[in-house]
Every structure is written in C-alpha cells, then in structure tokens.
mmCIF file of C-alpha atoms and ligand atoms in Angstrom:
data_model
loop_
_atom_site.group_PDB
_atom_site.id
_atom_site.type_symbol
_atom_site.label_atom_id
_atom_site.label_comp_id
_atom_site.label_asym_id
_atom_site.label_seq_id
_atom_site.Cartn_x
_atom_site.Cartn_y
_atom_site.Cartn_z
ATOM 1 C CA MET A 8 -3.575 -14.807 15.792
ATOM 2 C CA CYS A 9 -6.211 -16.125 13.211
ATOM 3 C CA ARG A 10 -6.353 -19.501 11.335
ATOM 4 C CA TYR A 11 -5.166 -17.068 8.290
ATOM 5 C CA THR A 12 -2.382 -15.446 9.505
ATOM 6 C CA ARG A 13 -1.070 -18.504 11.993
ATOM 7 C CA LYS A 14 -1.564 -20.843 8.020
ATOM 8 C CA LEU A 15 0.419 -17.884 6.889
ATOM 9 C CA TYR A 16 3.084 -17.957 9.665
ATOM 10 C CA LEU A 17 3.738 -21.617 10.542
ATOM 11 C CA LEU A 18 4.377 -21.781 7.121
ATOM 12 C CA ARG A 19 7.312 -19.573 7.545
ATOM 13 C CA ARG A 20 8.835 -20.745 9.649
ATOM 14 C CA SER A 21 8.904 -24.428 8.742
ATOM 15 C CA LEU A 22 10.385 -21.722 5.560
ATOM 16 C CA LEU A 23 12.870 -20.121 7.885
ATOM 17 C CA LEU A 24 14.674 -23.800 9.284
ATOM 18 C CA LEU A 25 14.241 -24.653 5.544
ATOM 19 C CA SER A 26 16.752 -22.058 5.153
ATOM 20 C CA LEU A 27 18.409 -23.156 7.968
ATOM 21 C CA ILE A 28 18.995 -26.069 6.597
ATOM 22 C CA ASN A 29 18.951 -25.132 2.390
ATOM 23 C CA PRO A 30 19.301 -22.110 2.499
ATOM 24 C CA SER A 31 19.467 -21.428 -1.276
ATOM 25 C CA SER A 32 16.034 -23.432 -1.842
ATOM 26 C CA VAL A 33 14.386 -21.504 0.150
ATOM 27 C CA GLN A 34 14.946 -18.211 -0.998
ATOM 28 C CA ALA A 35 13.153 -18.192 -3.971
ATOM 29 C CA VAL A 36 10.382 -19.700 -2.536
ATOM 30 C CA GLU A 37 9.458 -16.414 -0.839
ATOM 31 C CA LYS A 38 10.632 -13.183 -3.335
ATOM 32 C CA ILE A 39 7.625 -11.788 -4.471
ATOM 33 C CA ASP A 40 7.082 -10.330 -7.598
ATOM 34 C CA LEU A 41 5.361 -6.885 -6.851
ATOM 35 C CA ILE A 42 3.525 -4.189 -9.008
ATOM 36 C CA ILE A 43 3.334 -0.572 -6.473
ATOM 37 C CA ASP A 44 0.665 1.022 -7.899
ATOM 38 C CA THR A 45 1.150 4.437 -5.967
ATOM 39 C CA ASP A 46 -0.247 8.451 -5.574
ATOM 40 C CA PRO A 47 3.034 9.680 -3.459
ATOM 41 C CA GLY A 48 2.104 11.121 -1.277
ATOM 42 C CA ALA A 49 3.658 11.441 2.102
ATOM 43 C CA ASP A 50 3.545 7.627 3.215
ATOM 44 C CA ASP A 51 3.433 6.595 0.227
ATOM 45 C CA VAL A 52 7.086 7.465 -0.119
ATOM 46 C CA ILE A 53 7.571 6.065 2.984
ATOM 47 C CA ALA A 54 5.958 3.027 1.585
ATOM 48 C CA LEU A 55 8.653 2.493 -2.096
ATOM 49 C CA LEU A 56 11.328 2.484 0.138
ATOM 50 C CA PHE A 57 10.295 0.739 2.632
ATOM 51 C CA ALA A 58 10.356 -1.446 -0.362
ATOM 52 C CA LEU A 59 13.040 -0.975 -2.040
ATOM 53 C CA ALA A 60 15.445 -1.252 0.276
ATOM 54 C CA SER A 61 13.988 -4.556 0.210
ATOM 55 C CA PRO A 62 15.273 -6.641 -2.317
ATOM 56 C CA ASP A 63 15.590 -9.779 -0.532
ATOM 57 C CA GLU A 64 11.663 -10.676 -0.074
ATOM 58 C CA LEU A 65 10.494 -8.259 -3.605
ATOM 59 C CA ASN A 66 11.194 -8.706 -6.624
ATOM 60 C CA ILE A 67 10.087 -4.814 -8.135
ATOM 61 C CA HIS A 68 8.934 -4.457 -10.996
ATOM 62 C CA ALA A 69 7.860 -1.420 -11.678
ATOM 63 C CA LEU A 70 6.558 1.383 -10.114
ATOM 64 C CA THR A 71 3.503 3.047 -11.916
ATOM 65 C CA THR A 72 1.782 6.153 -10.614
ATOM 66 C CA VAL A 73 -2.209 7.759 -10.520
ATOM 67 C CA ALA A 74 -2.831 11.462 -9.451
ATOM 68 C CA GLY A 75 -4.806 10.755 -6.071
ATOM 69 C CA ASN A 76 -2.932 13.137 -3.228
ATOM 70 C CA VAL A 77 -1.336 15.074 -5.170
ATOM 71 C CA ARG A 78 -1.790 15.104 -9.471
ATOM 72 C CA LEU A 79 0.139 12.799 -11.827
ATOM 73 C CA ASP A 80 3.037 14.885 -13.066
ATOM 74 C CA LYS A 81 3.777 15.440 -8.869
ATOM 75 C CA THR A 82 2.760 11.486 -7.649
ATOM 76 C CA SER A 83 5.106 10.680 -10.473
ATOM 77 C CA ARG A 84 8.077 12.650 -9.720
ATOM 78 C CA ASN A 85 7.741 12.397 -6.849
ATOM 79 C CA ALA A 86 7.528 8.353 -6.984
ATOM 80 C CA ARG A 87 11.284 8.834 -9.057
ATOM 81 C CA LEU A 88 12.708 10.852 -6.116
ATOM 82 C CA ALA A 89 11.464 8.063 -4.009
ATOM 83 C CA ARG A 90 13.879 5.903 -6.498
ATOM 84 C CA GLU A 91 17.166 7.697 -5.986
ATOM 85 C CA TRP A 92 17.283 8.256 -2.369
ATOM 86 C CA ALA A 93 16.440 4.288 -2.048
ATOM 87 C CA GLY A 94 19.551 3.936 -4.686
ATOM 88 C CA ARG A 95 16.734 2.076 -7.202
ATOM 89 C CA GLU A 96 16.548 3.807 -10.303
ATOM 90 C CA ASP A 97 16.582 0.099 -12.273
ATOM 91 C CA VAL A 98 13.221 0.232 -11.254
ATOM 92 C CA PRO A 99 11.089 1.698 -13.918
ATOM 93 C CA VAL A 100 7.640 4.251 -13.088
ATOM 94 C CA TYR A 101 5.669 4.246 -15.356
ATOM 95 C CA ALA A 102 2.723 7.299 -15.151
ATOM 96 C CA GLY A 103 -1.278 6.092 -15.243
ATOM 97 C CA ALA A 104 -4.616 7.535 -15.022
ATOM 98 C CA PRO A 105 -4.414 11.449 -14.174
ATOM 99 C CA THR A 106 -7.775 11.063 -13.264
ATOM 100 C CA PRO A 107 -11.426 8.881 -11.728
ATOM 101 C CA LEU A 108 -13.080 6.903 -13.540
ATOM 102 C CA GLN A 109 -15.951 9.213 -13.292
ATOM 103 C CA ARG A 110 -15.390 11.473 -9.967
ATOM 104 C CA THR A 111 -14.719 14.845 -9.887
ATOM 105 C CA PRO A 112 -11.105 14.541 -10.218
ATOM 106 C CA ILE A 113 -10.163 15.484 -5.733
ATOM 107 C CA HIS A 114 -6.923 15.525 -3.855
ATOM 108 C CA ALA A 115 -5.155 16.524 -0.381
ATOM 109 C CA GLU A 116 -2.654 18.953 -0.633
ATOM 110 C CA ASP A 117 -3.501 20.275 2.840
ATOM 111 C CA ILE A 118 -2.618 16.825 4.635
ATOM 112 C CA HIS A 119 0.496 15.864 1.921
ATOM 113 C CA GLY A 120 1.850 19.572 0.836
ATOM 114 C CA LYS A 121 1.435 21.771 -2.722
ATOM 115 C CA GLU A 122 4.014 19.149 -3.778
ATOM 116 C CA GLY A 123 2.344 16.340 -2.523
ATOM 117 C CA LEU A 124 5.270 16.208 -0.364
ATOM 118 C CA SER A 125 6.061 17.698 2.582
ATOM 119 C CA GLY A 126 8.551 18.425 4.891
ATOM 120 C CA VAL A 127 11.271 17.947 2.518
ATOM 121 C CA LEU A 128 12.812 19.598 -1.067
ATOM 122 C CA VAL A 129 11.743 18.494 -4.505
ATOM 123 C CA TYR A 130 12.810 18.666 -7.314
ATOM 124 C CA GLU A 131 13.359 17.081 -9.928
ATOM 125 C CA PRO A 132 14.658 13.233 -10.301
ATOM 126 C CA LYS A 133 17.805 12.802 -12.331
ATOM 127 C CA LYS A 134 15.770 9.276 -14.374
ATOM 128 C CA GLY A 135 12.473 10.379 -16.433
ATOM 129 C CA LEU A 136 9.782 8.293 -15.850
ATOM 130 C CA ALA A 137 9.412 4.858 -18.135
ATOM 131 C CA LYS A 138 7.830 4.831 -22.082
ATOM 132 C CA GLY A 139 4.136 3.706 -22.553
ATOM 133 C CA GLY A 140 1.194 3.643 -19.044
ATOM 134 C CA ALA A 141 1.011 2.047 -16.111
ATOM 135 C CA VAL A 142 -2.263 0.826 -18.090
ATOM 136 C CA ASP A 143 -0.287 -1.700 -20.829
ATOM 137 C CA PHE A 144 2.271 -1.584 -18.855
ATOM 138 C CA LEU A 145 -0.059 -3.396 -16.198
ATOM 139 C CA ILE A 146 -1.588 -5.474 -19.292
ATOM 140 C CA ASP A 147 0.820 -6.331 -20.332
ATOM 141 C CA THR A 148 2.598 -7.747 -17.372
ATOM 142 C CA LEU A 149 -0.009 -9.431 -16.050
ATOM 143 C CA LYS A 150 -1.031 -11.724 -19.225
ATOM 144 C CA ALA A 151 2.684 -12.442 -19.996
ATOM 145 C CA ALA A 152 3.155 -13.112 -16.178
ATOM 146 C CA ARG A 153 3.016 -17.098 -15.720
ATOM 147 C CA PRO A 154 -0.814 -17.635 -13.664
ATOM 148 C CA HIS A 155 -1.508 -15.784 -10.473
ATOM 149 C CA SER A 156 2.185 -15.117 -10.209
ATOM 150 C CA ILE A 157 2.386 -10.986 -9.955
ATOM 151 C CA THR A 158 1.240 -8.957 -6.666
ATOM 152 C CA ILE A 159 -0.071 -5.574 -7.239
ATOM 153 C CA ALA A 160 0.387 -3.621 -3.836
ATOM 154 C CA MET A 161 -2.085 -0.286 -4.265
ATOM 155 C CA LEU A 162 -1.571 2.234 -2.626
ATOM 156 C CA GLY A 163 -4.221 4.897 -3.877
ATOM 157 C CA PRO A 164 -6.486 4.995 -5.688
ATOM 158 C CA GLN A 165 -7.108 2.735 -7.174
ATOM 159 C CA THR A 166 -8.184 3.840 -10.841
ATOM 160 C CA ASN A 167 -4.951 2.455 -12.935
ATOM 161 C CA LEU A 168 -5.447 -1.188 -12.139
ATOM 162 C CA ALA A 169 -9.638 -0.437 -12.585
ATOM 163 C CA LEU A 170 -8.760 0.390 -16.009
ATOM 164 C CA ALA A 171 -6.417 -2.256 -16.831
ATOM 165 C CA LEU A 172 -9.286 -5.286 -15.468
ATOM 166 C CA ILE A 173 -11.722 -3.380 -17.732
ATOM 167 C CA GLN A 174 -10.164 -3.236 -20.717
ATOM 168 C CA ASP A 175 -8.563 -7.238 -20.584
ATOM 169 C CA PRO A 176 -10.240 -9.170 -17.783
ATOM 170 C CA GLU A 177 -8.606 -11.318 -18.642
ATOM 171 C CA ILE A 178 -5.758 -10.442 -16.876
ATOM 172 C CA VAL A 179 -6.592 -11.463 -13.518
ATOM 173 C CA GLN A 180 -4.941 -15.228 -14.388
ATOM 174 C CA GLY A 181 -2.007 -13.534 -14.019
ATOM 175 C CA ILE A 182 -2.643 -12.136 -10.919
ATOM 176 C CA LYS A 183 -1.155 -13.236 -7.006
ATOM 177 C CA ASP A 184 -2.894 -10.850 -4.492
ATOM 178 C CA VAL A 185 -3.485 -7.512 -4.899
ATOM 179 C CA VAL A 186 -3.160 -6.322 -1.204
ATOM 180 C CA ILE A 187 -4.583 -2.661 -0.502
ATOM 181 C CA MET A 188 -4.573 0.653 1.906
ATOM 182 C CA GLY A 189 -7.736 1.909 2.122
ATOM 183 C CA GLY A 190 -10.934 1.273 2.878
ATOM 184 C CA ALA A 191 -12.613 1.930 6.767
ATOM 185 C CA HIS A 192 -14.795 -0.081 8.853
ATOM 186 C CA PHE A 193 -15.200 -0.190 12.516
ATOM 187 C CA ASN A 194 -13.961 3.571 13.516
ATOM 188 C CA GLY A 195 -15.019 5.870 10.499
ATOM 189 C CA GLY A 196 -13.297 7.631 6.916
ATOM 190 C CA ASN A 197 -11.274 9.841 7.555
ATOM 191 C CA ILE A 198 -11.909 11.941 4.400
ATOM 192 C CA THR A 199 -16.002 11.919 5.244
ATOM 193 C CA PRO A 200 -17.213 10.263 8.104
ATOM 194 C CA VAL A 201 -17.616 7.319 6.615
ATOM 195 C CA ALA A 202 -14.857 7.453 3.701
ATOM 196 C CA GLU A 203 -11.449 6.310 3.553
ATOM 197 C CA PHE A 204 -10.054 8.287 0.917
ATOM 198 C CA ASN A 205 -8.532 5.985 -2.028
ATOM 199 C CA LEU A 206 -12.351 4.477 -1.900
ATOM 200 C CA PHE A 207 -13.190 7.863 -1.897
ATOM 201 C CA ALA A 208 -11.306 9.449 -4.696
ATOM 202 C CA ASP A 209 -12.682 7.021 -6.903
ATOM 203 C CA PRO A 210 -15.704 4.564 -5.754
ATOM 204 C CA HIS A 211 -15.955 3.468 -8.997
ATOM 205 C CA ALA A 212 -12.537 1.810 -9.567
ATOM 206 C CA ALA A 213 -12.750 -0.157 -5.853
ATOM 207 C CA GLU A 214 -15.738 -1.676 -7.377
ATOM 208 C CA VAL A 215 -14.567 -2.623 -10.905
ATOM 209 C CA VAL A 216 -11.288 -4.291 -8.768
ATOM 210 C CA LEU A 217 -13.518 -5.936 -5.761
ATOM 211 C CA LYS A 218 -15.846 -8.094 -8.287
ATOM 212 C CA SER A 219 -12.874 -9.226 -10.463
ATOM 213 C CA GLY A 220 -12.017 -12.084 -9.016
ATOM 214 C CA ALA A 221 -8.378 -12.030 -7.400
ATOM 215 C CA ARG A 222 -7.388 -12.276 -3.933
ATOM 216 C CA LEU A 223 -8.235 -9.184 -2.338
ATOM 217 C CA THR A 224 -6.465 -7.532 1.309
ATOM 218 C CA TYR A 225 -7.376 -4.628 2.384
ATOM 219 C CA LEU A 226 -5.483 -2.133 4.977
ATOM 220 C CA PRO A 227 -8.215 -0.682 6.630
ATOM 221 C CA LEU A 228 -8.134 2.297 8.151
ATOM 222 C CA ASP A 229 -8.631 0.050 10.890
ATOM 223 C CA VAL A 230 -5.491 -1.138 11.070
ATOM 224 C CA THR A 231 -2.842 1.588 10.643
ATOM 225 C CA HIS A 232 -4.936 3.874 12.779
ATOM 226 C CA LYS A 233 -4.138 1.357 15.512
ATOM 227 C CA ILE A 234 -0.042 1.643 14.002
ATOM 228 C CA LEU A 235 0.539 5.092 14.698
ATOM 229 C CA THR A 236 3.736 6.493 15.785
ATOM 230 C CA SER A 237 5.287 7.433 18.835
ATOM 231 C CA ASP A 238 8.356 9.898 19.703
ATOM 232 C CA ALA A 239 10.299 7.357 21.167
ATOM 233 C CA ARG A 240 9.180 5.485 17.278
ATOM 234 C CA LEU A 241 10.809 9.024 15.314
ATOM 235 C CA GLN A 242 13.485 8.620 17.779
ATOM 236 C CA GLN A 243 14.391 5.363 16.896
ATOM 237 C CA ILE A 244 14.175 5.872 13.118
ATOM 238 C CA ALA A 245 16.301 9.340 14.218
ATOM 239 C CA ALA A 246 19.240 7.411 16.049
ATOM 240 C CA LEU A 247 19.367 5.292 12.404
ATOM 241 C CA ASP A 248 21.137 8.663 11.451
ATOM 242 C CA ASN A 249 21.108 7.864 7.757
ATOM 243 C CA ASN A 250 19.028 10.156 4.793
ATOM 244 C CA ALA A 251 17.279 7.815 4.371
ATOM 245 C CA SER A 252 15.768 8.279 8.216
ATOM 246 C CA LYS A 253 16.519 11.762 7.805
ATOM 247 C CA LEU A 254 14.155 12.698 5.202
ATOM 248 C CA VAL A 255 10.911 9.722 7.121
ATOM 249 C CA GLY A 256 11.099 12.041 10.073
ATOM 250 C CA ASP A 257 10.999 15.213 8.394
ATOM 251 C CA ILE A 258 8.384 14.012 6.456
ATOM 252 C CA LEU A 259 6.852 12.047 8.977
ATOM 253 C CA SER A 260 6.841 15.544 11.398
ATOM 254 C CA GLU A 261 4.581 17.413 8.921
ATOM 255 C CA TYR A 262 2.674 14.068 8.160
ATOM 256 C CA ILE A 263 0.963 12.779 11.286
ATOM 257 C CA LYS A 264 -0.085 16.439 11.956
ATOM 258 C CA GLY A 265 -3.550 16.122 10.402
ATOM 259 C CA ASP A 266 -4.419 12.986 11.405
ATOM 260 C CA MET A 267 -3.294 14.145 15.923
ATOM 261 C CA GLU A 268 -5.713 16.976 15.068
ATOM 262 C CA TYR A 269 -8.683 15.549 13.506
ATOM 263 C CA PHE A 270 -7.891 12.558 15.476
ATOM 264 C CA GLY A 271 -6.700 13.829 18.197
ATOM 265 C CA ILE A 272 -4.644 10.958 18.745
ATOM 266 C CA PRO A 273 -1.297 10.625 20.271
ATOM 267 C CA GLY A 274 0.506 9.459 16.439
ATOM 268 C CA GLY A 275 0.678 9.139 13.563
ATOM 269 C CA PRO A 276 -0.644 6.192 10.815
ATOM 270 C CA VAL A 277 2.171 5.825 8.406
ATOM 271 C CA HIS A 278 -0.516 4.389 6.430
ATOM 272 C CA ASP A 279 0.549 2.899 3.079
ATOM 273 C CA ALA A 280 3.983 1.872 4.636
ATOM 274 C CA THR A 281 1.517 -0.974 5.774
ATOM 275 C CA VAL A 282 1.006 -2.616 3.359
ATOM 276 C CA ILE A 283 4.769 -3.521 3.102
ATOM 277 C CA ALA A 284 5.712 -4.152 6.424
ATOM 278 C CA TYR A 285 1.776 -7.153 4.905
ATOM 279 C CA LEU A 286 4.064 -8.043 2.437
ATOM 280 C CA LEU A 287 7.472 -9.196 4.410
ATOM 281 C CA LYS A 288 6.216 -10.392 7.831
ATOM 282 C CA PRO A 289 2.354 -10.663 7.253
ATOM 283 C CA GLU A 290 3.006 -13.263 11.103
ATOM 284 C CA LEU A 291 2.593 -8.489 12.534
ATOM 285 C CA PHE A 292 -1.520 -9.188 11.406
ATOM 286 C CA SER A 293 -4.317 -10.570 11.854
ATOM 287 C CA GLY A 294 -8.188 -10.637 10.182
ATOM 288 C CA ARG A 295 -11.479 -12.063 8.622
ATOM 289 C CA HIS A 296 -12.193 -13.423 5.659
ATOM 290 C CA VAL A 297 -15.553 -11.536 4.574
ATOM 291 C CA ASN A 298 -17.685 -9.396 2.002
ATOM 292 C CA VAL A 299 -17.001 -6.471 0.985
ATOM 293 C CA VAL A 300 -19.129 -3.856 -1.209
ATOM 294 C CA VAL A 301 -18.146 0.124 -1.317
ATOM 295 C CA ASP A 302 -20.440 2.657 -2.186
ATOM 296 C CA SER A 303 -20.634 4.432 -5.556
ATOM 297 C CA ARG A 304 -24.598 6.369 -4.828
ATOM 298 C CA GLU A 305 -23.762 9.998 -4.451
ATOM 299 C CA GLY A 306 -24.397 11.888 -1.447
ATOM 300 C CA PRO A 307 -23.475 11.646 1.870
ATOM 301 C CA THR A 308 -22.104 7.219 2.451
ATOM 302 C CA PHE A 309 -19.792 7.351 -1.761
ATOM 303 C CA GLY A 310 -16.753 5.603 -0.736
ATOM 304 C CA GLN A 311 -18.070 3.942 2.241
ATOM 305 C CA THR A 312 -16.553 0.627 2.804
ATOM 306 C CA ILE A 313 -19.345 -1.771 3.409
ATOM 307 C CA VAL A 314 -18.261 -5.067 5.214
ATOM 308 C CA ASP A 315 -19.794 -7.566 6.536
ATOM 309 C CA TRP A 316 -17.702 -8.730 9.381
ATOM 310 C CA HIS A 317 -20.497 -11.391 11.184
ATOM 311 C CA ASN A 318 -21.461 -12.539 8.070
ATOM 312 C CA GLY A 319 -24.596 -11.549 8.386
ATOM 313 C CA LEU A 320 -25.851 -12.351 4.515
ATOM 314 C CA GLY A 321 -24.097 -15.192 3.851
ATOM 315 C CA ALA A 322 -22.121 -13.065 0.464
ATOM 316 C CA PRO A 323 -19.467 -14.324 -0.971
ATOM 317 C CA LYS A 324 -16.088 -13.178 0.879
ATOM 318 C CA ASN A 325 -14.251 -10.997 -1.616
ATOM 319 C CA ALA A 326 -11.880 -10.019 0.303
ATOM 320 C CA PHE A 327 -9.865 -10.646 3.366
ATOM 321 C CA TRP A 328 -9.948 -6.959 5.860
ATOM 322 C CA VAL A 329 -6.693 -6.568 8.128
ATOM 323 C CA ASP A 330 -8.763 -5.252 11.452
ATOM 324 C CA ARG A 331 -5.737 -5.794 14.059
ATOM 325 C CA GLY A 332 -1.371 -4.430 14.318
ATOM 326 C CA ASP A 333 1.966 -5.246 15.986
ATOM 327 C CA ALA A 334 2.416 -1.789 16.102
ATOM 328 C CA GLN A 335 6.570 -1.844 17.540
ATOM 329 C CA GLY A 336 6.762 -4.560 15.525
ATOM 330 C CA PHE A 337 5.951 -2.966 11.941
ATOM 331 C CA PHE A 338 8.056 0.759 14.265
ATOM 332 C CA ASP A 339 11.078 -2.337 14.035
ATOM 333 C CA LEU A 340 11.289 -4.078 11.015
ATOM 334 C CA LEU A 341 10.151 -0.138 8.889
ATOM 335 C CA THR A 342 13.245 0.552 10.247
ATOM 336 C CA GLU A 343 15.967 -2.240 10.519
ATOM 337 C CA ARG A 344 14.870 -2.044 6.658
ATOM 338 C CA LEU A 345 15.657 2.396 6.379
ATOM 339 C CA ALA A 346 18.987 1.290 8.529
ATOM 340 C CA ARG A 347 19.864 -0.294 5.319
ATOM 341 C CA LEU A 348 19.245 2.987 2.860
ATOM 342 C CA THR A 349 22.855 4.761 2.020
HETATM 343 O O1 LIG B 404 -6.190 7.495 3.453
HETATM 344 C C1 LIG B 404 -4.799 6.978 3.460
HETATM 345 C C2 LIG B 404 -4.721 6.929 1.953
HETATM 346 O O2 LIG B 404 -5.086 8.442 1.528
HETATM 347 C C3 LIG B 404 -3.442 6.335 1.951
HETATM 348 O O3 LIG B 404 -3.208 6.161 1.316
HETATM 349 C C4 LIG B 404 -2.646 8.105 1.823
HETATM 350 O O4 LIG B 404 -1.461 8.070 0.841
HETATM 351 C C5 LIG B 404 -3.724 8.923 0.807
HETATM 352 O O5 LIG B 404 -3.654 7.807 -0.337
HETATM 353 CA CA1 LIG B 405 -1.318 6.969 -0.673
#
C-alpha cells in the first residue's frame, strides 16, 4: 500500500474508531459534496446506480451530462433513467456540451449500443432536465462553494469542466478533488493503440483540466482492466434478485463483450464504477503521484496520456495515477450498494 493510500486508510480507520465513540461527529466529516459528470453509457449507468445508492457518504449536488459514448440527448436521457431506477429524482440532471472543444465528435455506439445502453429497454423517464446548462451550473456552484469543498467525478470526456474553467478560471478554488476515469499508460489504449476513449474524445479539454491546478486523481485503464467481471461476480450481483441487480446484469452481459473480445480477457471492466468505489473506499486502490500530459496533436498519439511513472523529467506531479485495485473488494462493495436499491 503506497504512502498516500496508507494515510487515507489510517484516517478512515481513526474516523471509524471515533464513530464508535461519537457517531454523529464522524458522519459530518466523511460526507463528500459531489457532482458527477457523465456520458451514459453502460458503465456510467452502473456508476450512477452505485453512487445514488450511497447517500450516507455522497451528497450528490447534480449529474451533469456530456456527449461521448452517444449524442448528448441520449446521454442526458440515460442519466435521467439511472436517476429514476435509483429512486433519486431529488438529484437534478443538467445537460452540458454537445461537442468536444475542438476535435470532430466521436461516439462509441459499437460498444454501448445505438441508444447508449444496450441490454435494456430505454424509454423517456418521467422527470425532465433541470433548467439551465451544465457549464453554468458548474460555474455557479463552484463560485458559491466553500474553498476546496466540491468533488467532481468525471466519467466521460472532460468538456463541461474545461468550458467552465476557460470561462471562469477562479472556480478552481471551489474544487476539492477531480476524480477522473480516463487515460492509459502501462498497457495501451482502448480506442487507439495508445489512447483511452474519454481522453481521445476530447484531449483539449483534458489538457485544460490538467493545467487547472485542481487536485486530480486518474483511474485509467491500468486499474480498470484489473477489476474485471467473472461468472461468480455476475452471479453475486444476480443473487440480489432486485430490479437494480437485474438491470446491471442485463447491461453488463452486453457491455463486457466488446472488451473481452478486443483484449482477449476473461471478464469485462466496469470502468466508471471504479471512480465511485474510489470515493467510497479509497483503501481498495493504490497509485503514485506523477506528472501527466496529454497529446492533442493530430496523429497516431492523439489523445495519449504520457505518464512520467519514474519521474524521469522531474516535472511537477499534477495527478495521482491509480494503477492497482482490489477487484473482489470492488464487486463486494458494488453488490452491497445495489442491494440497497429496489
Ligand atoms: O474508456 C472507457 C471510458 O469511455 C468509460 O467512461 C466509458 O463509459 C467510455 O466513456
Ligand atoms: Ca463514461
């Protein structure tokens, strides 16, 4: 366990002890004020169910949607569906950027299906979008927030946050952490030989966020590909026998096929849900503070994250790069939270 994770683990353990003595004092300390930015997307929906089932730890201010896996109208509808399935229509959904900062839009319908959610029936959810756009919501919320109090989980292309930072760089003072599913270093990419989809879909946005000075944590393919489904893990979820577990089972059975075939692996990653597990139980993960840059030049390395793992260049360490995770611990936690839904 690296130094950083050990510190987190010790802090949580002492908070746990404190909670035995004086429960109310700890609850207030641990709650995370959270905005989830997302492009649902199969694994996004599982991440959203996971997060929405965890109100004791996560105070979710809003879901903000972005184009990515599929067009914005579909990612926004799918976010509203996840909210409805989790029984959390108290959480507003704001629609954000329909296109990346500069590059031509790309989608991943081959992986997520035409509607962005293969394996399940999609329909128009009861509750609509919140008034106003995601970028304005981010700016207004972060400007009004106590210093460094808001955590942002980024599950798709980073366009919304980048636009907010470009429009008002001061908002960085309201950010506590940005926890990002994205990037790849040790074992190559999933959309090109070197690039991961979220970074490839908008590298210019990732560049803005990397240079913002916000505290960044990346959960790249390096860790998500170590946390794979298996028949036993899928059975563990199915055994819950509630609507949520049925939805997750149906979504995963379709979603994992692409990665299993492309990489020849025995199970599929649930990329975005690892971000939620990291927020809930960081001790399941470990990594290293490194310098990360993203390549936004046209060509074979477009969207590649260059990670100085051994600090060869001595450049400022601008991100915590997670490369390991406890796979069974992840599925146990996901299953335990899905059990709380109907
Ligand atoms: O590369 C995986 C990422 O790209 C996930 O966030 C998935 O939802 C897609 O957006
Ligand atoms: Ca996603």
